[in-house]
Amino acid sequence: MAAGRHLKTLFRAFHTRDELAFRRVAMEIIEEEQAKQHHALARDLQKLLAAGGSLDTSATVVLPEPPKDREGEWPLAEVRTPDRLFEDLILSPRVGDVLSQFVAEVSRWSELDAAGIPRRQRLLFRGPPGCGKTSAAEALASELGRPFLLIRIDAVVSSYLGETASNLRRIFDYIDQAPFVVLFDEFDSLGRSREDASEHGEMKRVVTAFLQMIDTYRGPSLLLAATNHPDLMDSAIWRRFDEVLEFQHPTVHEIRRLLRLRLRLAPHRGVDIDKVASALKGLPHAAAEKLAVDARRFALLRGNTEVHADDVREAIASVTARPW
């Protein structure tokens, strides 16, 4: 049962609509229940926190503003409320297992710290575009009941000498304030190989500074990075991450499962899911996602309440005609 100090902090955060404080104490309660071996309760609380949304949907949620660039014009990150869980995704067995392990471990970081066992706090996702890296990061945040922070690489990388490293320091100071799940997408833009002759000295210094920040970070947030171009990254990057997860194009079987998942809430008649999945062979998860959305759109625009085979055929033509 939550301690008195937790209840006071929880009520105070609710009264002031301080969402970060609310989530921080909620995670402390979950961690304590986990430590007491109350795993089912801890899991239920995590689910409720992930699905609960804001403290008061009729009022503005009080969140610290993400840091901005030197001119104060562009935010360096975007806070999102994740809306997907692992059960909404089609993940490979290894990816699913490792992410589930992280959910269990994060709530027990205090035990690991006390035992002198290093936390697993940094994850690197690699793989082609559209294969679920960002979706997996959002689902991880949702499972943990934490806000999802997407780093805007275009704003972080500055044309001002020395400013990119300063922007990164602002981000690390910010994520030290509360338990976020942080995603550095298009990570190769920041972690580009220092052996690349086309890179100027400033970016090489940025890579060195970023490696040092990752090495020394011991705050409450979980650090994720995703790259579509692992061959461009500096060789020293890899060992800074506790786990490297490979995201690949789905098999036909996985496409079939994803289509069924996405069409489960849309009545459909005469749709051969096996045939549709075979038509998408070799394409990323995003192609199956788009097909399901397009088929539902075509049905609605035709005035139908069900998705028909014609809607799916038109969606297949649209999806397979474009590059991925």
PDB file of C-alpha atoms in Angstrom:
ATOM      1  CA  MET A   1       0.000   0.000   0.000  1.00  0.00           C
ATOM      2  CA  ALA A   2       1.268   3.501  -0.848  1.00  0.00           C
ATOM      3  CA  ALA A   3       3.033   5.309   1.979  1.00  0.00           C
ATOM      4  CA  GLY A   4       1.569   8.492   3.456  1.00  0.00           C
ATOM      5  CA  ARG A   5       4.205  10.700   1.824  1.00  0.00           C
ATOM      6  CA  HIS A   6       3.346   9.209  -1.565  1.00  0.00           C
ATOM      7  CA  LEU A   7      -0.337   9.890  -1.092  1.00  0.00           C
ATOM      8  CA  LYS A   8       0.330  13.503  -0.077  1.00  0.00           C
ATOM      9  CA  THR A   9       2.538  14.064  -3.113  1.00  0.00           C
ATOM     10  CA  LEU A  10       0.009  12.358  -5.375  1.00  0.00           C
ATOM     11  CA  PHE A  11      -2.858  14.549  -4.158  1.00  0.00           C
ATOM     12  CA  ARG A  12      -0.715  17.698  -4.337  1.00  0.00           C
ATOM     13  CA  ALA A  13       0.294  16.899  -7.930  1.00  0.00           C
ATOM     14  CA  PHE A  14      -3.337  16.300  -8.875  1.00  0.00           C
ATOM     15  CA  HIS A  15      -4.402  19.596  -7.289  1.00  0.00           C
ATOM     16  CA  THR A  16      -1.710  21.586  -9.111  1.00  0.00           C
ATOM     17  CA  ARG A  17      -2.097  19.546 -12.314  1.00  0.00           C
ATOM     18  CA  ASP A  18       1.641  18.792 -12.255  1.00  0.00           C
ATOM     19  CA  GLU A  19       1.686  15.738 -14.500  1.00  0.00           C
ATOM     20  CA  LEU A  20       5.404  15.028 -14.202  1.00  0.00           C
ATOM     21  CA  ALA A  21       5.231  15.022 -10.394  1.00  0.00           C
ATOM     22  CA  PHE A  22       2.145  12.807 -10.566  1.00  0.00           C
ATOM     23  CA  ARG A  23       3.877  10.303 -12.845  1.00  0.00           C
ATOM     24  CA  ARG A  24       7.075  10.385 -10.779  1.00  0.00           C
ATOM     25  CA  VAL A  25       5.331   9.412  -7.534  1.00  0.00           C
ATOM     26  CA  ALA A  26       3.116   6.909  -9.374  1.00  0.00           C
ATOM     27  CA  MET A  27       6.251   5.170 -10.694  1.00  0.00           C
ATOM     28  CA  GLU A  28       7.728   5.141  -7.178  1.00  0.00           C
ATOM     29  CA  ILE A  29       4.589   3.392  -5.913  1.00  0.00           C
ATOM     30  CA  ILE A  30       4.797   0.861  -8.748  1.00  0.00           C
ATOM     31  CA  GLU A  31       8.481   0.201  -7.999  1.00  0.00           C
ATOM     32  CA  GLU A  32       7.717  -0.402  -4.323  1.00  0.00           C
ATOM     33  CA  GLU A  33       4.919  -2.844  -5.149  1.00  0.00           C
ATOM     34  CA  GLN A  34       7.268  -4.641  -7.539  1.00  0.00           C
ATOM     35  CA  ALA A  35       9.912  -4.878  -4.817  1.00  0.00           C
ATOM     36  CA  LYS A  36       7.303  -6.440  -2.512  1.00  0.00           C
ATOM     37  CA  GLN A  37       6.724  -9.115  -5.179  1.00  0.00           C
ATOM     38  CA  HIS A  38       3.244  -7.723  -5.871  1.00  0.00           C
ATOM     39  CA  HIS A  39       3.859  -8.192  -9.586  1.00  0.00           C
ATOM     40  CA  ALA A  40       0.227  -8.389 -10.693  1.00  0.00           C
ATOM     41  CA  LEU A  41      -0.657  -5.167  -8.860  1.00  0.00           C
ATOM     42  CA  ALA A  42       2.425  -3.387 -10.216  1.00  0.00           C
ATOM     43  CA  ARG A  43       1.550  -4.473 -13.739  1.00  0.00           C
ATOM     44  CA  ASP A  44      -2.061  -3.301 -13.375  1.00  0.00           C
ATOM     45  CA  LEU A  45      -0.900   0.074 -12.056  1.00  0.00           C
ATOM     46  CA  GLN A  46       1.480   0.453 -15.009  1.00  0.00           C
ATOM     47  CA  LYS A  47      -1.365  -0.276 -17.428  1.00  0.00           C
ATOM     48  CA  LEU A  48      -3.635   2.248 -15.702  1.00  0.00           C
ATOM     49  CA  LEU A  49      -0.924   4.898 -15.760  1.00  0.00           C
ATOM     50  CA  ALA A  50      -0.258   4.262 -19.452  1.00  0.00           C
ATOM     51  CA  ALA A  51      -3.938   4.437 -20.382  1.00  0.00           C
ATOM     52  CA  GLY A  52      -4.966   7.214 -18.022  1.00  0.00           C
ATOM     53  CA  GLY A  53      -4.108  10.209 -20.219  1.00  0.00           C
ATOM     54  CA  SER A  54      -3.822  13.612 -18.558  1.00  0.00           C
ATOM     55  CA  LEU A  55      -4.743  14.518 -15.001  1.00  0.00           C
ATOM     56  CA  ASP A  56      -7.574  16.737 -16.156  1.00  0.00           C
ATOM     57  CA  THR A  57      -8.679  16.689 -19.766  1.00  0.00           C
ATOM     58  CA  SER A  58     -10.634  19.917 -19.269  1.00  0.00           C
ATOM     59  CA  ALA A  59      -7.552  21.878 -18.239  1.00  0.00           C
ATOM     60  CA  THR A  60      -4.078  22.496 -19.505  1.00  0.00           C
ATOM     61  CA  VAL A  61      -1.590  19.959 -18.175  1.00  0.00           C
ATOM     62  CA  VAL A  62       1.359  21.568 -16.439  1.00  0.00           C
ATOM     63  CA  LEU A  63       4.533  20.229 -18.040  1.00  0.00           C
ATOM     64  CA  PRO A  64       7.937  21.876 -18.136  1.00  0.00           C
ATOM     65  CA  GLU A  65       8.562  23.259 -21.597  1.00  0.00           C
ATOM     66  CA  PRO A  66      11.137  21.244 -23.563  1.00  0.00           C
ATOM     67  CA  PRO A  67      14.424  23.125 -24.059  1.00  0.00           C
ATOM     68  CA  LYS A  68      14.829  25.393 -27.068  1.00  0.00           C
ATOM     69  CA  ASP A  69      17.726  26.361 -29.296  1.00  0.00           C
ATOM     70  CA  ARG A  70      19.989  29.344 -28.591  1.00  0.00           C
ATOM     71  CA  GLU A  71      17.607  31.792 -30.238  1.00  0.00           C
ATOM     72  CA  GLY A  72      14.689  30.395 -28.245  1.00  0.00           C
ATOM     73  CA  GLU A  73      12.812  29.835 -31.485  1.00  0.00           C
ATOM     74  CA  TRP A  74      12.747  26.070 -31.996  1.00  0.00           C
ATOM     75  CA  PRO A  75      12.016  23.406 -29.340  1.00  0.00           C
ATOM     76  CA  LEU A  76      14.666  20.693 -29.265  1.00  0.00           C
ATOM     77  CA  ALA A  77      12.177  17.962 -28.353  1.00  0.00           C
ATOM     78  CA  GLU A  78       8.480  17.126 -28.446  1.00  0.00           C
ATOM     79  CA  VAL A  79       6.578  15.526 -25.562  1.00  0.00           C
ATOM     80  CA  ARG A  80       3.995  13.000 -26.726  1.00  0.00           C
ATOM     81  CA  THR A  81       1.401  10.909 -24.939  1.00  0.00           C
ATOM     82  CA  PRO A  82       1.946   7.360 -26.284  1.00  0.00           C
ATOM     83  CA  ASP A  83      -1.176   5.450 -27.268  1.00  0.00           C
ATOM     84  CA  ARG A  84       0.114   2.004 -28.256  1.00  0.00           C
ATOM     85  CA  LEU A  85       0.987  -1.083 -26.230  1.00  0.00           C
ATOM     86  CA  PHE A  86       3.111  -4.081 -27.175  1.00  0.00           C
ATOM     87  CA  GLU A  87      -0.058  -6.032 -27.975  1.00  0.00           C
ATOM     88  CA  ASP A  88      -0.810  -3.504 -30.734  1.00  0.00           C
ATOM     89  CA  LEU A  89       2.464  -4.290 -32.541  1.00  0.00           C
ATOM     90  CA  ILE A  90       3.925  -7.217 -34.429  1.00  0.00           C
ATOM     91  CA  LEU A  91       7.431  -7.649 -33.018  1.00  0.00           C
ATOM     92  CA  SER A  92      10.042 -10.318 -33.598  1.00  0.00           C
ATOM     93  CA  PRO A  93      10.475 -12.710 -30.638  1.00  0.00           C
ATOM     94  CA  ARG A  94      13.850 -11.233 -29.635  1.00  0.00           C
ATOM     95  CA  VAL A  95      12.668  -7.616 -29.850  1.00  0.00           C
ATOM     96  CA  GLY A  96       9.508  -8.423 -27.896  1.00  0.00           C
ATOM     97  CA  ASP A  97      11.434 -10.332 -25.224  1.00  0.00           C
ATOM     98  CA  VAL A  98      14.043  -7.609 -24.679  1.00  0.00           C
ATOM     99  CA  LEU A  99      11.457  -4.821 -24.505  1.00  0.00           C
ATOM    100  CA  SER A 100       9.403  -6.814 -21.995  1.00  0.00           C
ATOM    101  CA  GLN A 101      12.548  -7.358 -19.930  1.00  0.00           C
ATOM    102  CA  PHE A 102      13.165  -3.606 -19.890  1.00  0.00           C
ATOM    103  CA  VAL A 103       9.626  -2.946 -18.638  1.00  0.00           C
ATOM    104  CA  ALA A 104      10.221  -5.348 -15.761  1.00  0.00           C
ATOM    105  CA  GLU A 105      13.717  -4.038 -14.993  1.00  0.00           C
ATOM    106  CA  VAL A 106      12.988  -0.306 -15.012  1.00  0.00           C
ATOM    107  CA  SER A 107      10.629  -0.672 -12.057  1.00  0.00           C
ATOM    108  CA  ARG A 108      13.457  -2.377 -10.139  1.00  0.00           C
ATOM    109  CA  TRP A 109      16.308   0.005 -10.917  1.00  0.00           C
ATOM    110  CA  SER A 110      16.613   0.906  -7.243  1.00  0.00           C
ATOM    111  CA  GLU A 111      17.267  -2.765  -6.394  1.00  0.00           C
ATOM    112  CA  LEU A 112      19.886  -3.050  -9.129  1.00  0.00           C
ATOM    113  CA  ASP A 113      21.558   0.147  -7.900  1.00  0.00           C
ATOM    114  CA  ALA A 114      21.619  -1.130  -4.319  1.00  0.00           C
ATOM    115  CA  ALA A 115      23.178  -4.419  -5.452  1.00  0.00           C
ATOM    116  CA  GLY A 116      25.839  -2.638  -7.506  1.00  0.00           C
ATOM    117  CA  ILE A 117      24.512  -4.129 -10.763  1.00  0.00           C
ATOM    118  CA  PRO A 118      24.607  -1.679 -13.701  1.00  0.00           C
ATOM    119  CA  ARG A 119      21.198  -0.728 -15.064  1.00  0.00           C
ATOM    120  CA  ARG A 120      20.257  -1.437 -18.652  1.00  0.00           C
ATOM    121  CA  GLN A 121      19.230   2.084 -19.563  1.00  0.00           C
ATOM    122  CA  ARG A 122      20.211   2.546 -23.224  1.00  0.00           C
ATOM    123  CA  LEU A 123      18.678   0.829 -26.252  1.00  0.00           C
ATOM    124  CA  LEU A 124      19.646   1.163 -29.915  1.00  0.00           C
ATOM    125  CA  PHE A 125      17.156   0.245 -32.648  1.00  0.00           C
ATOM    126  CA  ARG A 126      18.527  -0.428 -36.124  1.00  0.00           C
ATOM    127  CA  GLY A 127      16.756  -1.387 -39.323  1.00  0.00           C
ATOM    128  CA  PRO A 128      15.136  -0.097 -42.524  1.00  0.00           C
ATOM    129  CA  PRO A 129      12.495   2.656 -42.498  1.00  0.00           C
ATOM    130  CA  GLY A 130       8.903   1.751 -41.688  1.00  0.00           C
ATOM    131  CA  CYS A 131       9.687  -1.375 -39.701  1.00  0.00           C
ATOM    132  CA  GLY A 132       8.339  -0.260 -36.335  1.00  0.00           C
ATOM    133  CA  LYS A 133      11.241   1.371 -34.513  1.00  0.00           C
ATOM    134  CA  THR A 134       9.362   4.516 -33.491  1.00  0.00           C
ATOM    135  CA  SER A 135       6.174   2.567 -32.749  1.00  0.00           C
ATOM    136  CA  ALA A 136       8.134   0.212 -30.473  1.00  0.00           C
ATOM    137  CA  ALA A 137       9.637   3.182 -28.627  1.00  0.00           C
ATOM    138  CA  GLU A 138       6.188   4.709 -28.082  1.00  0.00           C
ATOM    139  CA  ALA A 139       4.779   1.359 -26.916  1.00  0.00           C
ATOM    140  CA  LEU A 140       7.647   1.004 -24.443  1.00  0.00           C
ATOM    141  CA  ALA A 141       6.791   4.425 -23.004  1.00  0.00           C
ATOM    142  CA  SER A 142       3.133   3.433 -22.801  1.00  0.00           C
ATOM    143  CA  GLU A 143       3.901   0.143 -21.040  1.00  0.00           C
ATOM    144  CA  LEU A 144       6.036   2.027 -18.519  1.00  0.00           C
ATOM    145  CA  GLY A 145       3.440   4.775 -18.023  1.00  0.00           C
ATOM    146  CA  ARG A 146       5.974   7.445 -18.939  1.00  0.00           C
ATOM    147  CA  PRO A 147       5.810  10.477 -21.227  1.00  0.00           C
ATOM    148  CA  PHE A 148       7.469   9.903 -24.602  1.00  0.00           C
ATOM    149  CA  LEU A 149      10.060  12.500 -25.617  1.00  0.00           C
ATOM    150  CA  LEU A 150      10.981  12.654 -29.302  1.00  0.00           C
ATOM    151  CA  ILE A 151      14.216  14.559 -29.933  1.00  0.00           C
ATOM    152  CA  ARG A 152      14.050  16.866 -32.951  1.00  0.00           C
ATOM    153  CA  ILE A 153      17.382  16.214 -34.609  1.00  0.00           C
ATOM    154  CA  ASP A 154      16.787  18.975 -37.176  1.00  0.00           C
ATOM    155  CA  ALA A 155      16.639  21.525 -34.348  1.00  0.00           C
ATOM    156  CA  VAL A 156      19.480  19.995 -32.321  1.00  0.00           C
ATOM    157  CA  VAL A 157      22.047  20.123 -35.129  1.00  0.00           C
ATOM    158  CA  SER A 158      22.923  23.814 -35.336  1.00  0.00           C
ATOM    159  CA  SER A 159      24.915  25.812 -37.844  1.00  0.00           C
ATOM    160  CA  TYR A 160      26.430  27.819 -34.969  1.00  0.00           C
ATOM    161  CA  LEU A 161      29.889  26.718 -33.916  1.00  0.00           C
ATOM    162  CA  GLY A 162      29.684  24.695 -30.707  1.00  0.00           C
ATOM    163  CA  GLU A 163      25.909  25.076 -30.412  1.00  0.00           C
ATOM    164  CA  THR A 164      24.977  21.475 -31.273  1.00  0.00           C
ATOM    165  CA  ALA A 165      26.836  20.191 -28.199  1.00  0.00           C
ATOM    166  CA  SER A 166      25.118  22.897 -26.106  1.00  0.00           C
ATOM    167  CA  ASN A 167      21.728  21.792 -27.434  1.00  0.00           C
ATOM    168  CA  LEU A 168      22.505  18.219 -26.426  1.00  0.00           C
ATOM    169  CA  ARG A 169      23.485  19.380 -22.939  1.00  0.00           C
ATOM    170  CA  ARG A 170      20.120  21.198 -22.644  1.00  0.00           C
ATOM    171  CA  ILE A 171      18.338  17.965 -23.560  1.00  0.00           C
ATOM    172  CA  PHE A 172      20.267  15.877 -21.022  1.00  0.00           C
ATOM    173  CA  ASP A 173      19.590  18.469 -18.314  1.00  0.00           C
ATOM    174  CA  TYR A 174      15.881  18.321 -19.180  1.00  0.00           C
ATOM    175  CA  ILE A 175      15.563  14.513 -19.107  1.00  0.00           C
ATOM    176  CA  ASP A 176      17.300  14.493 -15.731  1.00  0.00           C
ATOM    177  CA  GLN A 177      14.221  16.192 -14.230  1.00  0.00           C
ATOM    178  CA  ALA A 178      11.689  13.387 -14.744  1.00  0.00           C
ATOM    179  CA  PRO A 179      11.406   9.791 -15.991  1.00  0.00           C
ATOM    180  CA  PHE A 180      10.907  10.035 -19.748  1.00  0.00           C
ATOM    181  CA  VAL A 181      11.337   7.484 -22.500  1.00  0.00           C
ATOM    182  CA  VAL A 182      13.595   9.468 -24.847  1.00  0.00           C
ATOM    183  CA  LEU A 183      14.030   8.691 -28.545  1.00  0.00           C
ATOM    184  CA  PHE A 184      16.852  10.097 -30.653  1.00  0.00           C
ATOM    185  CA  ASP A 185      15.457   9.260 -34.089  1.00  0.00           C
ATOM    186  CA  GLU A 186      17.671   9.385 -37.197  1.00  0.00           C
ATOM    187  CA  PHE A 187      20.502   8.873 -34.746  1.00  0.00           C
ATOM    188  CA  ASP A 188      23.129   8.529 -37.482  1.00  0.00           C
ATOM    189  CA  SER A 189      22.883  12.306 -37.949  1.00  0.00           C
ATOM    190  CA  LEU A 190      24.428  12.721 -34.470  1.00  0.00           C
ATOM    191  CA  GLY A 191      26.537   9.578 -34.249  1.00  0.00           C
ATOM    192  CA  ARG A 192      28.182   9.742 -37.661  1.00  0.00           C
ATOM    193  CA  SER A 193      31.580   8.091 -37.949  1.00  0.00           C
ATOM    194  CA  ARG A 194      34.497  10.330 -37.013  1.00  0.00           C
ATOM    195  CA  GLU A 195      36.525   8.550 -39.713  1.00  0.00           C
ATOM    196  CA  ASP A 196      34.279  10.025 -42.406  1.00  0.00           C
ATOM    197  CA  ALA A 197      36.497  12.430 -44.361  1.00  0.00           C
ATOM    198  CA  SER A 198      33.476  14.445 -45.476  1.00  0.00           C
ATOM    199  CA  GLU A 199      32.621  15.403 -41.891  1.00  0.00           C
ATOM    200  CA  HIS A 200      34.102  18.621 -40.515  1.00  0.00           C
ATOM    201  CA  GLY A 201      35.824  18.913 -37.148  1.00  0.00           C
ATOM    202  CA  GLU A 202      32.795  20.412 -35.407  1.00  0.00           C
ATOM    203  CA  MET A 203      30.629  17.303 -35.945  1.00  0.00           C
ATOM    204  CA  LYS A 204      33.472  15.062 -34.807  1.00  0.00           C
ATOM    205  CA  ARG A 205      33.601  17.039 -31.556  1.00  0.00           C
ATOM    206  CA  VAL A 206      29.815  16.672 -31.262  1.00  0.00           C
ATOM    207  CA  VAL A 207      30.100  12.880 -31.524  1.00  0.00           C
ATOM    208  CA  THR A 208      32.782  12.857 -28.807  1.00  0.00           C
ATOM    209  CA  ALA A 209      30.682  15.097 -26.533  1.00  0.00           C
ATOM    210  CA  PHE A 210      27.580  12.984 -27.113  1.00  0.00           C
ATOM    211  CA  LEU A 211      29.420   9.775 -26.240  1.00  0.00           C
ATOM    212  CA  GLN A 212      30.543  11.362 -22.986  1.00  0.00           C
ATOM    213  CA  MET A 213      26.974  12.464 -22.149  1.00  0.00           C
ATOM    214  CA  ILE A 214      25.633   8.962 -22.753  1.00  0.00           C
ATOM    215  CA  ASP A 215      28.419   7.426 -20.669  1.00  0.00           C
ATOM    216  CA  THR A 216      27.833   9.675 -17.669  1.00  0.00           C
ATOM    217  CA  TYR A 217      24.017   9.803 -17.693  1.00  0.00           C
ATOM    218  CA  ARG A 218      22.510   8.146 -14.616  1.00  0.00           C
ATOM    219  CA  GLY A 219      19.198   9.995 -14.477  1.00  0.00           C
ATOM    220  CA  PRO A 220      15.655   8.599 -14.341  1.00  0.00           C
ATOM    221  CA  SER A 221      15.006   8.483 -18.108  1.00  0.00           C
ATOM    222  CA  LEU A 222      15.370   5.611 -20.548  1.00  0.00           C
ATOM    223  CA  LEU A 223      17.511   6.490 -23.589  1.00  0.00           C
ATOM    224  CA  LEU A 224      16.595   5.079 -27.000  1.00  0.00           C
ATOM    225  CA  ALA A 225      18.169   5.739 -30.372  1.00  0.00           C
ATOM    226  CA  ALA A 226      17.031   4.617 -33.826  1.00  0.00           C
ATOM    227  CA  THR A 227      18.909   4.525 -37.107  1.00  0.00           C
ATOM    228  CA  ASN A 228      18.133   3.521 -40.678  1.00  0.00           C
ATOM    229  CA  HIS A 229      21.823   3.728 -41.614  1.00  0.00           C
ATOM    230  CA  PRO A 230      23.949   1.773 -39.098  1.00  0.00           C
ATOM    231  CA  ASP A 231      26.850   1.687 -41.578  1.00  0.00           C
ATOM    232  CA  LEU A 232      27.282   5.465 -41.174  1.00  0.00           C
ATOM    233  CA  MET A 233      27.652   5.408 -37.395  1.00  0.00           C
ATOM    234  CA  ASP A 234      30.827   5.767 -35.403  1.00  0.00           C
ATOM    235  CA  SER A 235      32.251   2.429 -34.239  1.00  0.00           C
ATOM    236  CA  ALA A 236      32.421   3.675 -30.627  1.00  0.00           C
ATOM    237  CA  ILE A 237      28.647   4.199 -30.550  1.00  0.00           C
ATOM    238  CA  TRP A 238      27.689   0.536 -30.380  1.00  0.00           C
ATOM    239  CA  ARG A 239      29.238  -0.333 -27.042  1.00  0.00           C
ATOM    240  CA  ARG A 240      27.562   2.674 -25.374  1.00  0.00           C
ATOM    241  CA  PHE A 241      24.216   0.886 -25.639  1.00  0.00           C
ATOM    242  CA  ASP A 242      23.168  -1.958 -23.374  1.00  0.00           C
ATOM    243  CA  GLU A 243      21.214  -3.695 -26.132  1.00  0.00           C
ATOM    244  CA  VAL A 244      21.081  -3.356 -29.912  1.00  0.00           C
ATOM    245  CA  LEU A 245      17.813  -4.551 -31.446  1.00  0.00           C
ATOM    246  CA  GLU A 246      17.401  -5.401 -35.113  1.00  0.00           C
ATOM    247  CA  PHE A 247      14.139  -4.439 -36.817  1.00  0.00           C
ATOM    248  CA  GLN A 248      13.591  -6.197 -40.138  1.00  0.00           C
ATOM    249  CA  HIS A 249      10.988  -6.328 -42.878  1.00  0.00           C
ATOM    250  CA  PRO A 250       8.093  -8.513 -41.736  1.00  0.00           C
ATOM    251  CA  THR A 251       7.526 -12.000 -43.073  1.00  0.00           C
ATOM    252  CA  VAL A 252       4.308 -12.750 -44.947  1.00  0.00           C
ATOM    253  CA  HIS A 253       3.046 -14.427 -41.768  1.00  0.00           C
ATOM    254  CA  GLU A 254       3.772 -11.269 -39.748  1.00  0.00           C
ATOM    255  CA  ILE A 255       2.072  -9.090 -42.389  1.00  0.00           C
ATOM    256  CA  ARG A 256      -0.973 -11.355 -42.147  1.00  0.00           C
ATOM    257  CA  ARG A 257      -1.067 -10.946 -38.368  1.00  0.00           C
ATOM    258  CA  LEU A 258      -0.666  -7.176 -38.652  1.00  0.00           C
ATOM    259  CA  LEU A 259      -3.488  -6.864 -41.195  1.00  0.00           C
ATOM    260  CA  ARG A 260      -5.820  -8.878 -38.976  1.00  0.00           C
ATOM    261  CA  LEU A 261      -4.840  -6.690 -36.037  1.00  0.00           C
ATOM    262  CA  ARG A 262      -5.516  -3.453 -37.904  1.00  0.00           C
ATOM    263  CA  LEU A 263      -8.774  -4.635 -39.459  1.00  0.00           C
ATOM    264  CA  ARG A 264     -10.201  -6.203 -36.315  1.00  0.00           C
ATOM    265  CA  LEU A 265     -12.338  -3.120 -35.565  1.00  0.00           C
ATOM    266  CA  ALA A 266     -13.398  -2.678 -39.204  1.00  0.00           C
ATOM    267  CA  PRO A 267     -16.115  -5.046 -40.464  1.00  0.00           C
ATOM    268  CA  HIS A 268     -14.846  -6.594 -43.704  1.00  0.00           C
ATOM    269  CA  ARG A 269     -16.418  -8.994 -46.153  1.00  0.00           C
ATOM    270  CA  GLY A 270     -14.880 -11.087 -48.912  1.00  0.00           C
ATOM    271  CA  VAL A 271     -11.330 -10.021 -48.026  1.00  0.00           C
ATOM    272  CA  ASP A 272      -8.699 -12.744 -48.493  1.00  0.00           C
ATOM    273  CA  ILE A 273      -6.134 -11.749 -45.857  1.00  0.00           C
ATOM    274  CA  ASP A 274      -3.660 -14.433 -46.977  1.00  0.00           C
ATOM    275  CA  LYS A 275      -3.716 -13.136 -50.552  1.00  0.00           C
ATOM    276  CA  VAL A 276      -3.361  -9.533 -49.408  1.00  0.00           C
ATOM    277  CA  ALA A 277      -0.374 -10.413 -47.204  1.00  0.00           C
ATOM    278  CA  SER A 278       1.337 -12.180 -50.111  1.00  0.00           C
ATOM    279  CA  ALA A 279       0.870  -9.048 -52.252  1.00  0.00           C
ATOM    280  CA  LEU A 280       2.813  -7.063 -49.640  1.00  0.00           C
ATOM    281  CA  LYS A 281       5.718  -9.496 -49.405  1.00  0.00           C
ATOM    282  CA  GLY A 282       9.030  -7.672 -48.919  1.00  0.00           C
ATOM    283  CA  LEU A 283       7.414  -4.396 -47.828  1.00  0.00           C
ATOM    284  CA  PRO A 284       7.743  -2.851 -44.339  1.00  0.00           C
ATOM    285  CA  HIS A 285       5.202  -2.837 -41.528  1.00  0.00           C
ATOM    286  CA  ALA A 286       4.233   0.706 -42.532  1.00  0.00           C
ATOM    287  CA  ALA A 287       2.928  -0.617 -45.868  1.00  0.00           C
ATOM    288  CA  ALA A 288       0.488  -2.962 -44.108  1.00  0.00           C
ATOM    289  CA  GLU A 289      -0.558  -0.145 -41.777  1.00  0.00           C
ATOM    290  CA  LYS A 290      -1.243   2.132 -44.744  1.00  0.00           C
ATOM    291  CA  LEU A 291      -3.165  -0.557 -46.614  1.00  0.00           C
ATOM    292  CA  ALA A 292      -5.533  -1.060 -43.689  1.00  0.00           C
ATOM    293  CA  VAL A 293      -6.133   2.683 -43.337  1.00  0.00           C
ATOM    294  CA  ASP A 294      -6.572   3.198 -47.105  1.00  0.00           C
ATOM    295  CA  ALA A 295      -9.051   0.322 -47.407  1.00  0.00           C
ATOM    296  CA  ARG A 296     -11.170   1.753 -44.581  1.00  0.00           C
ATOM    297  CA  ARG A 297     -11.011   5.216 -46.181  1.00  0.00           C
ATOM    298  CA  PHE A 298     -12.082   3.916 -49.599  1.00  0.00           C
ATOM    299  CA  ALA A 299     -14.989   2.045 -47.994  1.00  0.00           C
ATOM    300  CA  LEU A 300     -16.169   5.108 -46.076  1.00  0.00           C
ATOM    301  CA  LEU A 301     -15.959   7.377 -49.139  1.00  0.00           C
ATOM    302  CA  ARG A 302     -18.047   4.869 -51.072  1.00  0.00           C
ATOM    303  CA  GLY A 303     -20.677   5.067 -48.359  1.00  0.00           C
ATOM    304  CA  ASN A 304     -20.066   1.536 -47.090  1.00  0.00           C
ATOM    305  CA  THR A 305     -20.049   0.446 -43.466  1.00  0.00           C
ATOM    306  CA  GLU A 306     -17.892  -2.591 -44.319  1.00  0.00           C
ATOM    307  CA  VAL A 307     -14.557  -2.951 -46.073  1.00  0.00           C
ATOM    308  CA  HIS A 308     -15.067  -4.910 -49.297  1.00  0.00           C
ATOM    309  CA  ALA A 309     -12.630  -6.694 -51.592  1.00  0.00           C
ATOM    310  CA  ASP A 310     -12.735  -3.762 -54.038  1.00  0.00           C
ATOM    311  CA  ASP A 311     -11.550  -1.400 -51.303  1.00  0.00           C
ATOM    312  CA  VAL A 312      -8.642  -3.692 -50.496  1.00  0.00           C
ATOM    313  CA  ARG A 313      -7.676  -4.158 -54.180  1.00  0.00           C
ATOM    314  CA  GLU A 314      -7.544  -0.386 -54.634  1.00  0.00           C
ATOM    315  CA  ALA A 315      -5.490  -0.047 -51.448  1.00  0.00           C
ATOM    316  CA  ILE A 316      -3.035  -2.737 -52.634  1.00  0.00           C
ATOM    317  CA  ALA A 317      -2.550  -0.874 -55.921  1.00  0.00           C
ATOM    318  CA  SER A 318      -1.908   2.374 -54.052  1.00  0.00           C
ATOM    319  CA  VAL A 319       0.506   0.857 -51.539  1.00  0.00           C
ATOM    320  CA  THR A 320       2.556  -1.245 -53.982  1.00  0.00           C
ATOM    321  CA  ALA A 321       2.881   1.584 -56.524  1.00  0.00           C
ATOM    322  CA  ARG A 322       4.851   3.851 -54.198  1.00  0.00           C
ATOM    323  CA  PRO A 323       8.443   3.542 -52.964  1.00  0.00           C
ATOM    324  CA  TRP A 324       9.129   2.415 -49.401  1.00  0.00           C
TER     325      TRP A 324
END
